[in-house]
Each structure stands twice: as C-alpha cells, then as structure tokens.
Tab-separated table of C-alpha atoms in Angstrom:
chain	number	residue	atom	x	y	z
S	131	UNK	CA	33.742	-10.449	4.457
S	132	UNK	CA	30.436	-12.281	4.022
S	133	UNK	CA	31.199	-14.600	6.962
S	134	UNK	CA	32.034	-11.561	9.107
S	135	UNK	CA	28.846	-9.666	8.248
S	136	UNK	CA	26.739	-12.838	8.629
S	137	UNK	CA	28.118	-13.340	12.156
S	138	UNK	CA	27.540	-9.649	12.879
S	139	UNK	CA	23.866	-9.963	11.899
S	140	UNK	CA	23.635	-13.120	14.026
S	141	UNK	CA	25.025	-11.288	17.058
S	142	UNK	CA	22.944	-8.175	16.366
S	143	UNK	CA	19.680	-10.048	16.780
S	144	UNK	CA	20.767	-12.318	19.620
S	145	UNK	CA	21.523	-9.159	21.610
S	146	UNK	CA	18.311	-7.503	20.449
S	147	UNK	CA	15.796	-10.264	21.146
S	148	UNK	CA	17.123	-11.457	24.497
S	149	UNK	CA	15.144	-8.772	26.362
S	150	UNK	CA	11.911	-10.215	24.959
S	151	UNK	CA	12.826	-13.663	26.302
S	152	UNK	CA	13.812	-12.174	29.668
S	153	UNK	CA	10.665	-10.020	29.866
S	154	UNK	CA	9.017	-11.885	32.758
S	155	UNK	CA	12.011	-12.043	35.150
S	156	UNK	CA	12.946	-8.423	34.319
S	157	UNK	CA	9.368	-7.266	34.912
S	158	UNK	CA	9.258	-9.142	38.203
S	159	UNK	CA	12.653	-7.887	39.394
S	160	UNK	CA	12.002	-4.246	38.462
S	161	UNK	CA	8.216	-4.272	39.067
S	162	UNK	CA	7.288	-3.300	35.478
S	163	UNK	CA	3.883	-3.451	33.776
S	164	UNK	CA	3.309	-4.617	30.177
S	165	UNK	CA	2.875	-1.008	29.054
S	166	UNK	CA	6.168	-0.026	30.690
S	167	UNK	CA	7.846	-2.966	28.953
S	168	UNK	CA	6.295	-1.709	25.701
S	169	UNK	CA	8.029	1.646	26.215
S	170	UNK	CA	11.323	-0.090	26.999
S	171	UNK	CA	11.090	-2.177	23.804
S	172	UNK	CA	10.070	0.926	21.846
S	173	UNK	CA	12.943	3.017	23.263
S	174	UNK	CA	15.385	0.695	21.492
S	175	UNK	CA	13.633	1.339	18.171
S	176	UNK	CA	13.697	5.082	18.735
S	177	UNK	CA	17.451	5.131	19.423
S	178	UNK	CA	18.001	2.759	16.514
S	179	UNK	CA	15.961	4.981	14.168
S	180	UNK	CA	17.501	8.336	15.170
S	181	UNK	CA	21.098	7.220	14.628
S	182	UNK	CA	20.651	5.371	11.312
S	183	UNK	CA	21.511	8.245	8.978
S	184	UNK	CA	24.433	9.595	11.074
S	185	UNK	CA	25.885	6.074	11.270
S	186	UNK	CA	25.532	5.677	7.509
S	187	UNK	CA	27.369	8.964	6.942
S	188	UNK	CA	30.206	7.773	9.194
S	189	UNK	CA	30.467	4.459	7.299
S	190	UNK	CA	30.613	6.289	3.950
S	191	UNK	CA	33.274	8.705	5.164
S	192	UNK	CA	35.504	6.595	7.412
S	193	UNK	CA	34.836	3.105	6.048
S	194	UNK	CA	33.051	0.093	7.568
S	195	UNK	CA	36.207	-1.311	9.182
S	196	UNK	CA	36.612	1.410	11.800
S	197	UNK	CA	32.939	2.313	12.093
S	198	UNK	CA	31.662	-1.250	12.644
S	199	UNK	CA	34.444	-1.930	15.169
S	200	UNK	CA	33.426	1.175	17.104
S	201	UNK	CA	29.658	0.633	17.075
S	202	UNK	CA	29.793	-3.085	17.945
S	203	UNK	CA	32.005	-2.302	20.929
S	204	UNK	CA	29.595	0.467	21.955
S	205	UNK	CA	26.425	-1.597	21.731
S	206	UNK	CA	28.111	-4.529	23.516
S	207	UNK	CA	28.831	-2.243	26.473
S	208	UNK	CA	25.143	-1.293	26.626
S	209	UNK	CA	24.116	-4.951	26.252
S	210	UNK	CA	26.129	-5.679	29.400
S	211	UNK	CA	24.720	-2.588	31.150
S	212	UNK	CA	21.185	-3.916	30.540
S	213	UNK	CA	22.062	-6.530	33.145
S	214	UNK	CA	22.878	-3.744	35.612
S	215	UNK	CA	19.538	-1.905	35.263
S	216	UNK	CA	17.830	-1.179	38.593
S	217	UNK	CA	14.513	0.497	37.679
S	218	UNK	CA	12.255	1.529	34.782
S	219	UNK	CA	14.105	4.757	33.941
S	220	UNK	CA	17.583	3.197	33.973
S	221	UNK	CA	16.435	0.368	31.671
S	222	UNK	CA	14.686	2.841	29.360
S	223	UNK	CA	17.892	4.894	28.978
S	224	UNK	CA	20.174	1.884	28.516
S	225	UNK	CA	17.937	0.334	25.833
S	226	UNK	CA	17.715	3.669	23.967
S	227	UNK	CA	21.529	3.921	23.943
S	228	UNK	CA	21.793	0.242	22.984
S	229	UNK	CA	19.575	0.986	19.973
S	230	UNK	CA	21.722	3.988	19.059
S	231	UNK	CA	24.781	1.723	19.151
S	232	UNK	CA	23.229	-0.949	16.947
S	233	UNK	CA	22.065	1.654	14.404
S	234	UNK	CA	25.219	1.577	12.291
S	235	UNK	CA	25.364	-2.180	11.730
S	236	UNK	CA	23.370	-2.607	8.523
S	237	UNK	CA	24.376	0.747	6.944
S	238	UNK	CA	28.000	-0.282	7.578
S	239	UNK	CA	27.347	-3.669	5.971
S	240	UNK	CA	25.759	-1.960	2.950
S	241	UNK	CA	28.848	0.191	2.457
S	242	UNK	CA	31.068	-2.902	2.649
S	243	UNK	CA	28.858	-4.711	0.119
S	244	UNK	CA	29.146	-1.809	-2.340
S	245	UNK	CA	32.959	-2.021	-2.248
S	246	UNK	CA	33.338	-5.798	-2.155
S	247	UNK	CA	30.416	-7.512	-3.915
S	248	UNK	CA	29.768	-7.686	-7.696
S	249	UNK	CA	26.414	-6.213	-8.700
S	250	UNK	CA	25.070	-9.555	-9.969
S	251	UNK	CA	25.713	-11.202	-6.555
S	252	UNK	CA	24.334	-8.391	-4.396
S	253	UNK	CA	20.922	-9.951	-3.770
S	254	UNK	CA	22.232	-13.272	-2.473
S	255	UNK	CA	24.840	-11.689	-0.194
S	256	UNK	CA	22.222	-9.338	1.269
S	257	UNK	CA	19.939	-12.338	1.795
S	258	UNK	CA	22.703	-14.273	3.561
S	259	UNK	CA	23.368	-11.347	5.898
S	260	UNK	CA	19.742	-10.881	6.854
S	261	UNK	CA	19.258	-14.616	7.291
S	262	UNK	CA	21.984	-14.347	9.941
S	263	UNK	CA	19.840	-11.874	11.852
S	264	UNK	CA	16.843	-14.208	11.725
S	265	UNK	CA	18.842	-17.285	12.666
S	266	UNK	CA	20.373	-15.292	15.507
S	267	UNK	CA	16.923	-14.391	16.786
S	268	UNK	CA	15.653	-17.964	16.316
S	269	UNK	CA	18.682	-19.410	18.118
S	270	UNK	CA	18.407	-16.827	20.888
S	271	UNK	CA	14.814	-17.635	21.829
S	272	UNK	CA	15.400	-21.150	23.243
S	273	UNK	CA	19.096	-20.614	24.076
S	274	UNK	CA	18.574	-17.362	25.987
S	275	UNK	CA	15.498	-18.860	27.680
S	276	UNK	CA	17.779	-21.631	28.962
S	277	UNK	CA	20.516	-19.147	30.000
S	278	UNK	CA	18.020	-16.935	31.833
S	279	UNK	CA	16.612	-19.972	33.658
S	280	UNK	CA	20.054	-21.300	34.653
S	281	UNK	CA	22.206	-18.165	35.125
S	282	UNK	CA	19.681	-15.372	35.627
S	283	UNK	CA	18.875	-12.492	33.295
S	284	UNK	CA	21.632	-10.187	34.549
S	285	UNK	CA	24.490	-12.655	33.935
S	286	UNK	CA	23.028	-13.493	30.506
S	287	UNK	CA	23.388	-9.859	29.373
S	288	UNK	CA	26.949	-9.671	30.741
S	289	UNK	CA	27.979	-12.760	28.722
S	290	UNK	CA	26.440	-11.434	25.488
S	291	UNK	CA	28.231	-8.106	25.910
S	292	UNK	CA	31.603	-9.874	26.132
S	293	UNK	CA	30.911	-11.860	22.939
S	294	UNK	CA	30.298	-8.603	21.023
S	295	UNK	CA	33.653	-7.159	22.030
S	296	UNK	CA	35.388	-10.298	20.709
S	297	UNK	CA	33.663	-9.869	17.298
S	298	UNK	CA	34.758	-6.214	17.123
S	299	UNK	CA	38.401	-7.134	17.707
S	300	UNK	CA	38.314	-9.868	15.040
S	301	UNK	CA	36.684	-7.525	12.486
S	302	UNK	CA	39.267	-4.788	12.999
S	303	UNK	CA	42.233	-7.107	12.489
S	304	UNK	CA	40.810	-9.238	9.628
S	305	UNK	CA	38.745	-6.850	7.471
S	306	UNK	CA	39.766	-4.033	5.104
S	307	UNK	CA	37.460	-1.419	3.565
S	308	UNK	CA	38.186	-2.427	-0.042
S	309	UNK	CA	39.687	-5.462	-1.821
S	310	UNK	CA	42.494	-3.193	-3.012
S	311	UNK	CA	43.659	-2.769	0.608
S	312	UNK	CA	43.492	-6.466	1.514
S	313	UNK	CA	46.566	-8.690	1.107
S	314	UNK	CA	44.732	-11.923	1.891
S	315	UNK	CA	42.940	-12.434	-1.434
S	316	UNK	CA	44.348	-13.545	-4.755
S	317	UNK	CA	45.136	-11.199	-7.624
S	318	UNK	CA	42.524	-12.970	-9.788
S	319	UNK	CA	39.729	-12.531	-7.247
S	320	UNK	CA	40.656	-8.891	-6.668
S	321	UNK	CA	40.558	-8.176	-10.407
S	322	UNK	CA	37.212	-9.968	-10.753
S	323	UNK	CA	35.617	-7.934	-7.934
S	324	UNK	CA	36.870	-4.618	-9.315
S	325	UNK	CA	35.759	-5.449	-12.862
S	326	UNK	CA	32.232	-6.566	-11.892
S	327	UNK	CA	31.136	-4.282	-9.046
S	328	UNK	CA	28.885	-1.285	-9.638
S	329	UNK	CA	31.658	1.306	-9.375
S	330	UNK	CA	35.218	0.491	-10.376
S	331	UNK	CA	36.643	2.879	-7.750
S	332	UNK	CA	34.700	2.033	-4.595
S	333	UNK	CA	36.795	4.149	-2.226
S	334	UNK	CA	35.642	5.969	0.884
S	335	UNK	CA	33.973	9.245	-0.046
S	336	UNK	CA	34.668	12.677	1.429
S	337	UNK	CA	32.038	14.204	-0.799
S	338	UNK	CA	29.252	15.537	1.418
S	339	UNK	CA	25.791	14.294	0.631
S	340	UNK	CA	23.221	17.000	-0.112
S	341	UNK	CA	20.244	16.212	2.105
S	342	UNK	CA	18.041	18.512	0.059
S	343	UNK	CA	18.635	16.227	-2.938
S	344	UNK	CA	18.081	13.115	-0.814
S	345	UNK	CA	14.827	14.443	0.628
S	346	UNK	CA	13.577	15.437	-2.836
S	347	UNK	CA	14.174	11.906	-4.108
S	348	UNK	CA	10.986	9.977	-4.851
S	349	UNK	CA	13.003	6.747	-4.688
S	350	UNK	CA	14.108	7.599	-1.148
S	351	UNK	CA	10.613	8.361	0.151
S	352	UNK	CA	9.133	5.241	-1.433
S	353	UNK	CA	11.896	3.087	0.041
S	354	UNK	CA	11.191	4.545	3.480
S	355	UNK	CA	7.436	3.977	3.203
S	356	UNK	CA	7.624	0.319	2.185
S	357	UNK	CA	10.282	-0.423	4.829
S	358	UNK	CA	8.015	1.054	7.506
S	359	UNK	CA	5.461	-1.643	6.583
S	360	UNK	CA	8.080	-4.390	6.532
S	361	UNK	CA	9.431	-3.544	9.981
S	362	UNK	CA	5.951	-3.177	11.455
S	363	UNK	CA	5.371	-6.859	10.701
S	364	UNK	CA	8.788	-8.235	11.564
S	365	UNK	CA	9.363	-6.319	14.783
S	366	UNK	CA	6.334	-8.065	16.287
S	367	UNK	CA	8.342	-11.299	16.017
S	368	UNK	CA	11.228	-9.701	17.907
S	369	UNK	CA	9.231	-8.107	20.702
S	370	UNK	CA	5.754	-9.486	21.391
S	371	UNK	CA	5.626	-12.871	19.613
S	372	UNK	CA	7.265	-14.753	22.512
S	373	UNK	CA	5.102	-13.280	25.318
S	374	UNK	CA	1.996	-13.441	23.060
S	375	UNK	CA	2.429	-17.160	22.283
S	376	UNK	CA	3.352	-17.947	25.872
S	377	UNK	CA	0.321	-16.246	27.449
S	378	UNK	CA	-2.247	-16.922	24.685
S	379	UNK	CA	-1.674	-20.690	24.675
S	380	UNK	CA	-0.415	-21.263	28.231
S	381	UNK	CA	3.085	-22.470	27.318
S	382	UNK	CA	6.161	-22.895	29.500
S	383	UNK	CA	9.109	-20.508	28.913
S	384	UNK	CA	11.421	-22.865	26.996
S	385	UNK	CA	8.470	-24.369	25.053
S	386	UNK	CA	7.369	-20.863	24.026
S	387	UNK	CA	10.967	-20.179	22.985
S	388	UNK	CA	10.981	-23.123	20.591
S	389	UNK	CA	7.590	-22.192	19.117
S	390	UNK	CA	8.628	-18.554	18.663
S	391	UNK	CA	11.874	-19.580	16.949
S	392	UNK	CA	9.998	-21.250	14.061
S	393	UNK	CA	8.758	-18.053	12.313
S	394	UNK	CA	12.241	-16.540	12.621
S	395	UNK	CA	13.768	-19.627	11.002
S	396	UNK	CA	11.305	-19.223	8.147
S	397	UNK	CA	12.399	-15.579	7.992
S	398	UNK	CA	15.969	-16.754	7.336
S	399	UNK	CA	14.714	-19.010	4.536
S	400	UNK	CA	12.730	-16.070	3.126
S	401	UNK	CA	15.953	-14.064	2.899
S	402	UNK	CA	17.758	-16.867	1.036
S	403	UNK	CA	14.864	-17.389	-1.386
S	404	UNK	CA	14.509	-13.681	-2.062
S	405	UNK	CA	18.260	-13.150	-2.496
S	406	UNK	CA	18.465	-16.040	-4.953
S	407	UNK	CA	15.398	-14.771	-6.842
S	408	UNK	CA	16.840	-11.243	-7.110
S	409	UNK	CA	20.069	-12.454	-8.704
S	410	UNK	CA	18.236	-14.907	-10.975
S	411	UNK	CA	15.952	-12.185	-12.384
S	412	UNK	CA	18.841	-9.705	-12.615
S	413	UNK	CA	20.930	-12.133	-14.695
S	414	UNK	CA	18.053	-12.230	-17.185
S	415	UNK	CA	18.536	-8.496	-17.741
S	416	UNK	CA	15.658	-7.173	-15.588
S	417	UNK	CA	17.229	-4.853	-13.007
S	418	UNK	CA	13.985	-3.168	-11.874
S	419	UNK	CA	11.945	-6.389	-11.792
S	420	UNK	CA	14.705	-8.165	-9.843
S	421	UNK	CA	13.927	-5.868	-6.884
S	422	UNK	CA	10.185	-5.252	-7.367
S	423	UNK	CA	8.902	-8.822	-7.856
S	424	UNK	CA	10.515	-10.499	-4.804
S	425	UNK	CA	9.430	-7.598	-2.569
S	426	UNK	CA	5.836	-7.704	-3.863
S	427	UNK	CA	5.568	-11.469	-3.343
S	428	UNK	CA	6.936	-11.031	0.159
S	429	UNK	CA	4.451	-8.332	1.161
S	430	UNK	CA	1.545	-10.409	-0.200
S	431	UNK	CA	2.607	-13.431	1.880
S	432	UNK	CA	3.057	-11.236	4.971
S	433	UNK	CA	-0.519	-9.937	4.648
S	434	UNK	CA	-1.924	-13.462	4.155
S	435	UNK	CA	-0.006	-14.803	7.161
S	436	UNK	CA	-1.107	-12.050	9.540
S	437	UNK	CA	-4.764	-12.344	8.556
S	438	UNK	CA	-4.705	-16.157	8.707
S	439	UNK	CA	-3.247	-16.168	12.227
S	440	UNK	CA	-6.351	-14.365	13.524
S	441	UNK	CA	-8.505	-17.446	12.931
S	442	UNK	CA	-6.236	-20.000	14.642
S	443	UNK	CA	-7.218	-21.438	18.030
S	444	UNK	CA	-4.033	-23.437	18.685
S	445	UNK	CA	-0.352	-22.548	19.067
S	446	UNK	CA	0.561	-24.780	16.100
S	447	UNK	CA	-1.944	-23.117	13.762
S	448	UNK	CA	-0.919	-19.609	14.837
S	449	UNK	CA	2.764	-20.414	14.331
S	450	UNK	CA	2.103	-21.824	10.833
S	451	UNK	CA	0.488	-18.586	9.653
S	452	UNK	CA	2.915	-16.335	11.504
S	453	UNK	CA	5.753	-18.286	9.857
S	454	UNK	CA	4.209	-17.449	6.466
S	455	UNK	CA	3.988	-13.787	7.543
S	456	UNK	CA	7.614	-13.578	8.676
S	457	UNK	CA	8.831	-15.545	5.627
S	458	UNK	CA	7.088	-12.928	3.470
S	459	UNK	CA	8.242	-9.920	5.489
S	460	UNK	CA	11.820	-11.148	5.263
S	461	UNK	CA	11.553	-11.625	1.510
S	462	UNK	CA	11.274	-7.836	1.344
S	463	UNK	CA	14.669	-7.229	2.991
S	464	UNK	CA	17.183	-8.250	0.277
S	465	UNK	CA	15.407	-6.168	-2.408
S	466	UNK	CA	15.086	-3.206	-0.018
S	467	UNK	CA	18.768	-3.117	0.928
S	468	UNK	CA	19.979	-3.984	-2.577
S	469	UNK	CA	17.788	-1.086	-3.767
S	470	UNK	CA	19.545	1.310	-1.351
S	471	UNK	CA	22.979	0.254	-2.606
S	472	UNK	CA	21.690	0.590	-6.205
S	473	UNK	CA	20.474	4.173	-5.814
S	474	UNK	CA	23.005	5.288	-3.187
S	475	UNK	CA	26.288	3.928	-4.602
S	476	UNK	CA	29.104	5.758	-2.709
S	477	UNK	CA	26.466	7.135	-0.365
S	478	UNK	CA	24.820	3.722	0.130
S	479	UNK	CA	25.509	3.821	3.886
S	480	UNK	CA	23.599	7.092	4.232
S	481	UNK	CA	20.739	6.020	1.948
S	482	UNK	CA	20.270	2.620	3.608
S	483	UNK	CA	20.491	4.248	7.045
S	484	UNK	CA	17.753	6.707	6.111
S	485	UNK	CA	15.504	3.888	4.889
S	486	UNK	CA	16.191	1.907	8.057
S	487	UNK	CA	15.356	4.965	10.167
S	488	UNK	CA	11.847	4.998	8.690
S	489	UNK	CA	11.566	1.247	9.139
S	490	UNK	CA	12.383	1.504	12.794
S	491	UNK	CA	9.769	4.145	13.347
S	492	UNK	CA	7.459	1.309	12.251
S	493	UNK	CA	9.177	-0.951	14.778
S	494	UNK	CA	8.729	1.714	17.484
S	495	UNK	CA	5.000	1.905	16.751
S	496	UNK	CA	4.694	-1.903	16.760
S	497	UNK	CA	6.281	-2.216	20.205
S	498	UNK	CA	3.768	0.267	21.651
S	499	UNK	CA	0.694	-0.453	19.544
S	500	UNK	CA	0.487	-4.169	20.401
S	501	UNK	CA	0.046	-3.784	24.206
S	502	UNK	CA	-2.138	-0.681	23.893
S	503	UNK	CA	-4.503	-2.194	21.298
S	504	UNK	CA	-4.649	-5.386	23.342
S	505	UNK	CA	-5.595	-3.403	26.454
S	506	UNK	CA	-8.145	-1.341	24.480
S	507	UNK	CA	-9.883	-4.132	22.539
S	508	UNK	CA	-9.013	-7.211	24.621
S	509	UNK	CA	-7.862	-8.908	21.417
S	510	UNK	CA	-4.884	-9.010	19.021
S	511	UNK	CA	-7.142	-8.983	15.923
S	512	UNK	CA	-6.993	-5.236	15.199
S	513	UNK	CA	-3.188	-5.215	15.442
S	514	UNK	CA	-2.891	-7.956	12.799
S	515	UNK	CA	-5.416	-6.209	10.509
S	516	UNK	CA	-3.368	-2.980	10.669
S	517	UNK	CA	-0.201	-4.937	9.795
S	518	UNK	CA	-1.861	-6.692	6.847
S	519	UNK	CA	-3.182	-3.371	5.491
S	520	UNK	CA	0.300	-1.832	5.572
S	521	UNK	CA	1.729	-4.837	3.692
S	522	UNK	CA	-0.864	-4.544	0.924
S	523	UNK	CA	-0.124	-0.820	0.541
S	524	UNK	CA	3.603	-1.592	0.248
S	525	UNK	CA	3.019	-3.732	-2.865
S	526	UNK	CA	1.658	-0.696	-4.714
S	527	UNK	CA	4.552	1.430	-3.433
S	528	UNK	CA	7.142	-0.943	-4.934
S	529	UNK	CA	5.690	-0.620	-8.435
S	530	UNK	CA	6.593	3.080	-8.367
S	531	UNK	CA	10.245	2.516	-7.347
S	532	UNK	CA	13.120	2.650	-9.853
S	533	UNK	CA	16.272	0.767	-8.685
S	534	UNK	CA	18.309	1.716	-11.755
S	535	UNK	CA	18.023	5.478	-11.069
S	536	UNK	CA	20.363	7.254	-8.619
S	537	UNK	CA	18.563	9.111	-5.827
S	538	UNK	CA	19.631	12.447	-7.358
S	539	UNK	CA	17.802	11.582	-10.614
S	540	UNK	CA	14.449	10.281	-9.303
C-alpha cells in the first residue's frame, strides 16, 4: 500500500509540474503572456481546491480502491489533453479539469492510511508519501526539460497521460480498501494492523457527515488556515521557481531544471525528517506535541528561507535559502495530514480534502500574485515577505490546534 501511494504521489507531481518546465515553448506556440500563464497555473489550483471535499466524501463512502482508480484515470486523460491545447481558453479549461481530477489523490490516500496504518506509524508513512510528491517534482524538472527539448511539449504530455493509466490499472488489481479484504498479507500482519490502528473497524462509512458540525469545528478552521500558509510557500516551487531562476540568473533550460530540482529534493528530506520526528514524539506519549512541534519548526524554517533568499545575488545562494524554505514548508505536511486523520477518523477523507481545499486557495493566490507583484514592483521581494509573514502566523495557529480531539468535539 505504501509503495502504491508513494508512486501515486510521485506521478501526481510529475504531471503537475511539467507545465512549469514547458512554460516557454507553450507560451511561444500559443502566444501567451506571463499573466496569462499565471491564470493557467492558477486554474489548476482552483479546480484542485473546489473538488477536494467532494473527492474526500467519495473516498470515505466508496473506498480508496475504486475512487483512486477513477480519479487517476481521469486526470491522466486531461494530462494528455494538455498536449492538444490550441489556445489560451482551451488550455485554461483543460488545466482546471486536470486539477479537479487530481483533487482526490491525497484525500484518498488519507482514507487508505486510516484503514491500513497503525497510529504510531502514521507520521512516517505520511512523510514517505509526500516525499514521493517532492521527488516526483524534482525528477520532473530536468527529465521533463530533456523530454520537451527532444520530443516537444505536446508528445511529453501524451506520454505522461499513458503512464497514469497504467498506475490506475495496477492499483485496482493489487489494492484492497482494508487489510481484512486482502488475501496477500499474513494473518500475523493483519492482526497487528487491526490491533494497533486508531479504529478497530476501519470499514467504509455510509454515515453522512454533518457539514454544520465540520464548519463549527475550531480544529478544522485552524487546519485550513495553517495549510493555506504552507501551500502559499510550496506552490511557488511548483509554478514560478523554474522560470524565476532561469530568467533572474540567465540560465539555460536544463541547467535551470537541475537548480530548481534542489529545493524539491530538500522538500522530500523535510517530509522524512518530520514524519520520523512525529512518530518519535508520539511514542513518548505526547500526541499533541508530536503534531505541533514539527509543524512549528517547519514554518519557522520556511520564513527564514524566504527572507534569506531576498538578499542573494547568485543562483547558488538563492537556491540554498529556497531549499531551506521548501524543507521547512514540507516539514509541515506530515503533521497536517496526520492531524486530519486524527480528528477525522472515518471521515478523514472529507476532513483532509477540506483542509487541502483551503491550502490550494493559497496555491491559487501564489500562482497569480507572483507575476502581478513582479509587474507592479519590478521585484520579487514583496512576494517573499508576504510568504514569510504567513509562515510566522501559522506557528501561532498550530499552538491552538488539538490533534487528540475529534472535529465534532473541538
């Protein structure tokens, strides 16, 4: 299960970041300005945000096996259709629908984690999954740059769409929604999972979630607010980091791809470190601190990295500080998603989807704010100051969150 979700996260971000790498040839072929490209990048985030909660509800009700198979097939079709875009409007629509397709990936993973993973191992598994997304993005930057140069941007999107369909087929035939339904694991492992997960009967739920209760939950609103800040920082790395580094320091395409991959690699390491730290603190009997401390450290590092990058006058210096920023931003992911499973339980797909919806509103704003602030001020400084301010605010938000309380209780 962990290998499957890791590969899913890998694919998710390869498909997502390739448009950033292909920005220049797409802009040239379709005659697009930077502001139009900003809207295209933002349209993905909007589709991704709007369909988070509905996708989470589907995963809770029908199980991650069927739901993830369906959504990966859907987004792979729209990945391929990106290569068939012929003007600004067609690309805007396709990327919005691509985002809607990708929306169910992490809520579906969260629901699978609730059924399959013991509570004391939840942090590390979440960290492994999110490291897959960062490694996928890091791998995609130089690899997709090479593919775009050699095969063209249209063929590149067609190839990536086909890979997604292959993953969906493998997931459907190999995965089951609960260990109880799977014949490929030993009796001992099955008994261990059931005995040590958060809920002994982690079945699909037909119980409808009461959105009034969810929207009254302080835990839910705090989770959404801090994840907005986290995504604001990280989505810069997925959208504007590559073109920013390339133009700011006069780099060639493949060279810029390698530079831009470094912060994303550090993001993967941040996920591993945070996941390990969560489980280490949890085993010492500190459930709340096991989520709050890693997230707070991460947001502090993200703020330091963004502010430090302002003062760098070389590509190497900028990448060092942006690597610190992305390492920190990614440290916030395992505690955030573990927190959603903690407070959501059988509704963890819905809860995590709602949090991710708010986060991707932050991503939507990032994709638009960067080119508009750059055009307004002629500098990237204000953008990085806004990001650092949001990260500092998120630290205070975390100290009011209570992972051990169900969303209906707090």
